[in-house]
Amino acid sequence: MPRRSILFSPGDDAGKLRKAPETDADVVVFDLEDAVVPDQKAAAREIVRDALSDVFPADCEVCVRVNPVGAGAAEDLAVILDGPTPDSVMLPKTRDADDVRQLAELLADAGVACPILALVESAAGILHAEGIAAAEGVEALVFGAEDLAGDIGATRTEASSEVEHARQHVVLAARAANVTPIDTHFPSYTDDEGLQREAKRALQLGYDGKLAIHPAQATIINEVFTPTPARVEWAERILSARDESSGGVFVVDGEMIDAPQIRQAERVLERANAGSE
């Protein structure tokens, strides 16, 4: 399944958890971390476990964001894995590959094997992004700009220049490890134009999807990360010409085409096919 839009839903709100899979989001995240205040964590674990039983089978990927390793992840898994296994687990505050290994060990001890979506949102996480992305079990590397800005003492701006280097670094690390890069959320859920602009920028940088904090954002994000018919037609022409050529460089629409454009065309069709599933 595609991971264009990844929608968070608070783990202590049973109604929102049960409604989340009915949205347009490709992935819904039952959030036990930032969305739940400390004194409600224990209750939220049981709410998430029960919600998982109610929503499966779902038409989207159902993920649970646990608390960081050493700060609640073990307790989260002990409760939620008493019910249906989520499709994936998101690890927040991932500092290095060892954090991933510790989570993978907790899952293995419970007899569970499911993909890990590693969220890098600190200076340490960004600097260790390559190792995190390459760690066994990781299927996606997720960029968290808000926590990163707080960690490094940066002031968030509309242009986001203060996190641009980190944003690009996450894409490089993800692509080098052949995992999915997912961009940070856009905090103003009523600013559709701003979200569309930021989603298009993420697409230009090489991201495959973007976090969402409101169901309406998922619809816009899906539209941006789904290639237009014209773009699909371009990709099909490229690959058709490649198949008819004798190898090497060839020409399409007056443009010299070689390996980089071919790979770009393949990615366009991959996105289009994933979005139609």
Short mmCIF file of C-alpha atoms in Angstrom, two decimals:
data_model
loop_
_atom_site.label_atom_id
_atom_site.label_comp_id
_atom_site.label_asym_id
_atom_site.label_seq_id
_atom_site.Cartn_x
_atom_site.Cartn_y
_atom_site.Cartn_z
CA MET A 1 0.00 0.00 0.00
CA PRO A 2 1.19 3.57 -0.61
CA ARG A 3 2.30 5.87 2.18
CA ARG A 4 1.40 9.25 0.72
CA SER A 5 -0.59 10.60 3.67
CA ILE A 6 0.09 9.55 7.27
CA LEU A 7 -2.62 10.78 9.64
CA PHE A 8 -2.14 10.97 13.41
CA SER A 9 -5.02 10.23 15.76
CA PRO A 10 -4.78 10.69 19.56
CA GLY A 11 -4.49 7.40 21.41
CA ASP A 12 -6.79 8.47 24.24
CA ASP A 13 -9.75 9.31 21.98
CA ALA A 14 -11.59 6.09 21.11
CA GLY A 15 -14.02 7.83 18.76
CA LYS A 16 -11.30 9.42 16.63
CA LEU A 17 -9.32 6.16 16.50
CA ARG A 18 -12.29 4.25 15.14
CA LYS A 19 -13.10 6.95 12.57
CA ALA A 20 -9.51 7.43 11.35
CA PRO A 21 -9.49 4.45 8.92
CA GLU A 22 -12.57 5.91 7.22
CA THR A 23 -10.61 8.99 6.09
CA ASP A 24 -8.61 9.34 2.88
CA ALA A 25 -5.31 8.68 4.67
CA ASP A 26 -3.08 5.89 3.37
CA VAL A 27 -1.76 5.34 6.90
CA VAL A 28 -3.45 6.13 10.20
CA VAL A 29 -1.26 6.38 13.30
CA PHE A 30 -2.76 5.63 16.69
CA ASP A 31 -0.58 7.97 18.74
CA LEU A 32 0.52 7.00 22.24
CA GLU A 33 3.30 9.58 22.40
CA ASP A 34 2.87 13.35 22.01
CA ALA A 35 -0.92 13.21 21.66
CA VAL A 36 -1.37 11.73 25.15
CA VAL A 37 -0.53 13.48 28.42
CA PRO A 38 1.62 11.42 30.84
CA ASP A 39 -1.11 10.59 33.36
CA GLN A 40 -3.33 9.20 30.58
CA LYS A 41 -0.74 6.89 28.99
CA ALA A 42 -1.89 3.73 30.79
CA ALA A 43 -5.53 4.28 29.84
CA ALA A 44 -4.59 5.18 26.26
CA ARG A 45 -2.76 1.87 25.79
CA GLU A 46 -5.96 -0.03 26.53
CA ILE A 47 -8.00 2.29 24.32
CA VAL A 48 -5.59 1.72 21.41
CA ARG A 49 -5.58 -2.05 21.94
CA ASP A 50 -9.38 -2.16 21.88
CA ALA A 51 -9.55 0.17 18.86
CA LEU A 52 -7.21 -2.09 16.91
CA SER A 53 -9.66 -4.95 17.49
CA ASP A 54 -12.52 -2.81 16.22
CA VAL A 55 -10.94 -1.39 13.05
CA PHE A 56 -9.37 -4.53 11.56
CA PRO A 57 -9.52 -5.39 8.76
CA ALA A 58 -9.00 -1.84 7.51
CA ASP A 59 -8.60 -0.43 4.00
CA CYS A 60 -5.52 1.52 5.09
CA GLU A 61 -2.33 0.80 6.99
CA VAL A 62 -2.90 1.03 10.73
CA CYS A 63 0.22 2.05 12.65
CA VAL A 64 0.83 2.68 16.35
CA ARG A 65 3.27 5.35 17.49
CA VAL A 66 4.74 4.07 20.72
CA ASN A 67 6.76 6.13 23.15
CA PRO A 68 10.56 6.25 22.79
CA VAL A 69 12.61 3.21 23.75
CA GLY A 70 13.46 3.39 27.43
CA ALA A 71 10.61 5.85 27.99
CA GLY A 72 7.45 3.82 27.56
CA ALA A 73 7.81 1.74 24.38
CA ALA A 74 8.04 -1.55 26.29
CA GLU A 75 4.99 -0.71 28.37
CA ASP A 76 3.06 0.32 25.24
CA LEU A 77 3.81 -2.92 23.43
CA ALA A 78 3.04 -5.09 26.45
CA VAL A 79 -0.54 -3.83 26.34
CA ILE A 80 -1.32 -3.23 22.66
CA LEU A 81 0.16 -6.53 21.49
CA ASP A 82 -2.33 -8.32 23.72
CA GLY A 83 -4.74 -7.59 20.86
CA PRO A 84 -4.36 -7.55 17.05
CA THR A 85 -0.90 -6.71 15.74
CA PRO A 86 -0.77 -3.29 14.05
CA ASP A 87 0.38 -3.12 10.45
CA SER A 88 3.42 -1.11 11.53
CA VAL A 89 4.96 0.65 14.52
CA MET A 90 6.30 4.20 14.52
CA LEU A 91 9.31 4.90 16.73
CA PRO A 92 9.59 8.57 17.81
CA LYS A 93 12.72 10.39 18.92
CA THR A 94 14.91 7.85 17.13
CA ARG A 95 18.48 8.79 18.01
CA ASP A 96 20.44 6.04 16.30
CA ALA A 97 20.25 2.50 14.92
CA ASP A 98 20.47 1.07 18.43
CA ASP A 99 17.07 2.57 19.24
CA VAL A 100 15.65 0.68 16.28
CA ARG A 101 17.33 -2.54 17.37
CA GLN A 102 15.89 -2.21 20.86
CA LEU A 103 12.37 -1.76 19.47
CA ALA A 104 12.88 -4.69 17.09
CA GLU A 105 13.96 -6.84 20.04
CA LEU A 106 10.83 -5.89 21.97
CA LEU A 107 8.70 -6.88 18.99
CA ALA A 108 10.63 -10.13 18.52
CA ASP A 109 10.27 -11.01 22.19
CA ALA A 110 6.51 -10.68 21.72
CA GLY A 111 6.64 -12.91 18.65
CA VAL A 112 5.73 -10.03 16.35
CA ALA A 113 7.32 -8.98 13.08
CA CYS A 114 6.02 -5.73 11.63
CA PRO A 115 7.61 -2.78 9.81
CA ILE A 116 9.14 0.09 11.75
CA LEU A 117 8.64 3.72 10.72
CA ALA A 118 11.54 5.58 12.32
CA LEU A 119 10.90 9.22 13.16
CA VAL A 120 14.04 11.37 13.23
CA GLU A 121 13.40 14.66 15.00
CA SER A 122 16.56 15.60 16.88
CA ALA A 123 20.10 16.62 16.01
CA ALA A 124 21.31 13.12 16.92
CA GLY A 125 18.60 11.49 14.82
CA ILE A 126 19.42 13.56 11.75
CA LEU A 127 23.16 12.96 12.09
CA HIS A 128 22.57 9.20 12.43
CA ALA A 129 19.86 9.04 9.76
CA GLU A 130 21.86 6.76 7.45
CA GLY A 131 22.32 4.10 10.12
CA ILE A 132 18.70 4.40 11.24
CA ALA A 133 17.37 3.99 7.71
CA ALA A 134 19.59 0.96 7.12
CA ALA A 135 18.63 -0.77 10.39
CA GLU A 136 16.80 -4.07 10.00
CA GLY A 137 13.05 -3.69 10.13
CA VAL A 138 12.89 -0.04 9.06
CA GLU A 139 10.62 0.57 6.07
CA ALA A 140 10.28 4.35 6.31
CA LEU A 141 12.32 7.29 7.55
CA VAL A 142 10.12 10.11 8.83
CA PHE A 143 11.28 13.70 9.22
CA GLY A 144 10.03 15.68 12.25
CA ALA A 145 10.79 19.37 11.80
CA GLU A 146 9.04 20.83 14.85
CA ASP A 147 10.88 18.75 17.45
CA LEU A 148 14.14 19.20 15.55
CA ALA A 149 13.80 22.98 15.66
CA GLY A 150 13.23 22.82 19.39
CA ASP A 151 16.17 20.49 19.89
CA ILE A 152 18.65 22.72 18.07
CA GLY A 153 17.21 26.02 19.25
CA ALA A 154 16.05 27.13 15.81
CA THR A 155 13.19 29.54 15.19
CA ARG A 156 10.57 28.12 12.82
CA THR A 157 9.84 30.29 9.80
CA GLU A 158 7.42 30.07 6.92
CA ALA A 159 10.28 29.43 4.51
CA SER A 160 11.62 26.58 6.71
CA SER A 161 15.18 27.42 5.72
CA GLU A 162 16.30 26.60 9.27
CA VAL A 163 15.48 22.88 8.73
CA GLU A 164 16.07 22.61 4.98
CA HIS A 165 19.46 20.91 5.29
CA ALA A 166 18.03 18.27 7.62
CA ARG A 167 14.98 17.82 5.40
CA GLN A 168 17.16 17.03 2.41
CA HIS A 169 19.49 14.83 4.46
CA VAL A 170 16.58 12.58 5.46
CA VAL A 171 15.69 11.99 1.80
CA LEU A 172 19.29 11.07 0.98
CA ALA A 173 19.51 8.66 3.92
CA ALA A 174 16.19 7.02 3.03
CA ARG A 175 17.01 6.61 -0.65
CA ALA A 176 20.47 5.22 0.12
CA ALA A 177 18.82 2.54 2.27
CA ASN A 178 15.93 2.01 -0.16
CA VAL A 179 13.25 2.92 2.38
CA THR A 180 10.35 5.37 2.10
CA PRO A 181 11.07 9.04 2.99
CA ILE A 182 8.13 10.77 4.67
CA ASP A 183 8.06 14.53 5.22
CA THR A 184 7.11 16.46 8.35
CA HIS A 185 3.58 17.67 9.06
CA PHE A 186 2.24 21.12 8.16
CA PRO A 187 0.94 22.61 11.44
CA SER A 188 -1.72 24.99 10.09
CA TYR A 189 -4.54 22.58 9.27
CA THR A 190 -6.82 25.36 7.96
CA ASP A 191 -4.27 26.66 5.43
CA ASP A 192 -4.92 24.45 2.40
CA GLU A 193 -2.77 26.52 0.07
CA GLY A 194 0.15 26.41 2.46
CA LEU A 195 -0.17 22.66 2.84
CA GLN A 196 -0.31 22.16 -0.91
CA ARG A 197 2.77 24.32 -1.37
CA GLU A 198 4.71 22.42 1.30
CA ALA A 199 3.61 19.04 -0.06
CA LYS A 200 4.76 20.02 -3.55
CA ARG A 201 8.11 21.10 -2.12
CA ALA A 202 8.46 17.74 -0.37
CA LEU A 203 7.67 15.97 -3.63
CA GLN A 204 10.32 18.03 -5.42
CA LEU A 205 12.86 17.05 -2.78
CA GLY A 206 12.14 13.37 -3.32
CA TYR A 207 9.73 12.51 -0.51
CA ASP A 208 7.05 9.87 -1.08
CA GLY A 209 4.57 11.17 1.49
CA LYS A 210 3.80 13.63 4.26
CA LEU A 211 2.46 13.57 7.80
CA ALA A 212 -1.04 14.92 8.48
CA ILE A 213 -2.70 16.13 11.67
CA HIS A 214 -6.22 16.57 10.28
CA PRO A 215 -8.27 14.31 7.95
CA ALA A 216 -8.74 17.11 5.42
CA GLN A 217 -4.97 17.36 5.04
CA ALA A 218 -4.77 13.72 3.93
CA THR A 219 -6.93 14.42 0.87
CA ILE A 220 -4.71 17.31 -0.26
CA ILE A 221 -1.51 15.37 0.36
CA ASN A 222 -2.78 12.41 -1.66
CA GLU A 223 -3.57 14.69 -4.58
CA VAL A 224 -0.07 16.17 -4.58
CA PHE A 225 1.72 12.83 -4.34
CA THR A 226 -0.41 11.19 -7.05
CA PRO A 227 1.03 11.92 -10.52
CA THR A 228 -1.22 13.80 -12.92
CA PRO A 229 -2.40 12.04 -16.12
CA ALA A 230 0.01 14.21 -18.13
CA ARG A 231 2.91 13.16 -15.92
CA VAL A 232 1.95 9.50 -16.23
CA GLU A 233 1.74 9.84 -20.01
CA TRP A 234 5.24 11.37 -20.05
CA ALA A 235 6.61 8.48 -18.02
CA GLU A 236 4.95 5.92 -20.27
CA ARG A 237 6.48 7.57 -23.34
CA ILE A 238 9.92 7.47 -21.75
CA LEU A 239 9.72 3.80 -20.84
CA SER A 240 8.16 2.84 -24.15
CA ALA A 241 10.99 4.58 -26.00
CA ARG A 242 13.51 2.85 -23.76
CA ASP A 243 12.05 -0.55 -24.61
CA GLU A 244 12.22 0.24 -28.32
CA SER A 245 15.73 1.62 -28.24
CA SER A 246 18.90 -0.39 -28.66
CA GLY A 247 20.30 0.93 -25.39
CA GLY A 248 22.21 4.04 -24.46
CA VAL A 249 20.87 7.55 -24.93
CA PHE A 250 17.67 8.18 -26.91
CA VAL A 251 15.38 11.14 -27.65
CA VAL A 252 11.80 11.79 -26.46
CA ASP A 253 10.00 15.06 -27.16
CA GLY A 254 13.28 16.62 -28.27
CA GLU A 255 15.02 15.74 -24.99
CA MET A 256 18.00 13.47 -24.60
CA ILE A 257 17.03 10.65 -22.27
CA ASP A 258 19.32 8.38 -20.28
CA ALA A 259 19.40 6.61 -16.90
CA PRO A 260 18.32 9.50 -14.59
CA GLN A 261 15.18 10.30 -16.59
CA ILE A 262 14.38 6.60 -16.91
CA ARG A 263 14.52 6.16 -13.15
CA GLN A 264 12.36 9.25 -12.71
CA ALA A 265 9.80 7.82 -15.12
CA GLU A 266 9.80 4.55 -13.23
CA ARG A 267 9.14 6.39 -9.97
CA VAL A 268 6.23 8.29 -11.54
CA LEU A 269 4.57 5.04 -12.58
CA GLU A 270 5.30 3.48 -9.20
CA ARG A 271 3.51 6.40 -7.52
CA ALA A 272 0.62 6.22 -9.97
CA ASN A 273 0.16 2.48 -9.52
CA ALA A 274 0.38 2.73 -5.74
CA GLY A 275 -2.17 5.53 -5.65
CA SER A 276 -4.68 3.50 -7.68
CA GLU A 277 -4.62 0.53 -5.29
#
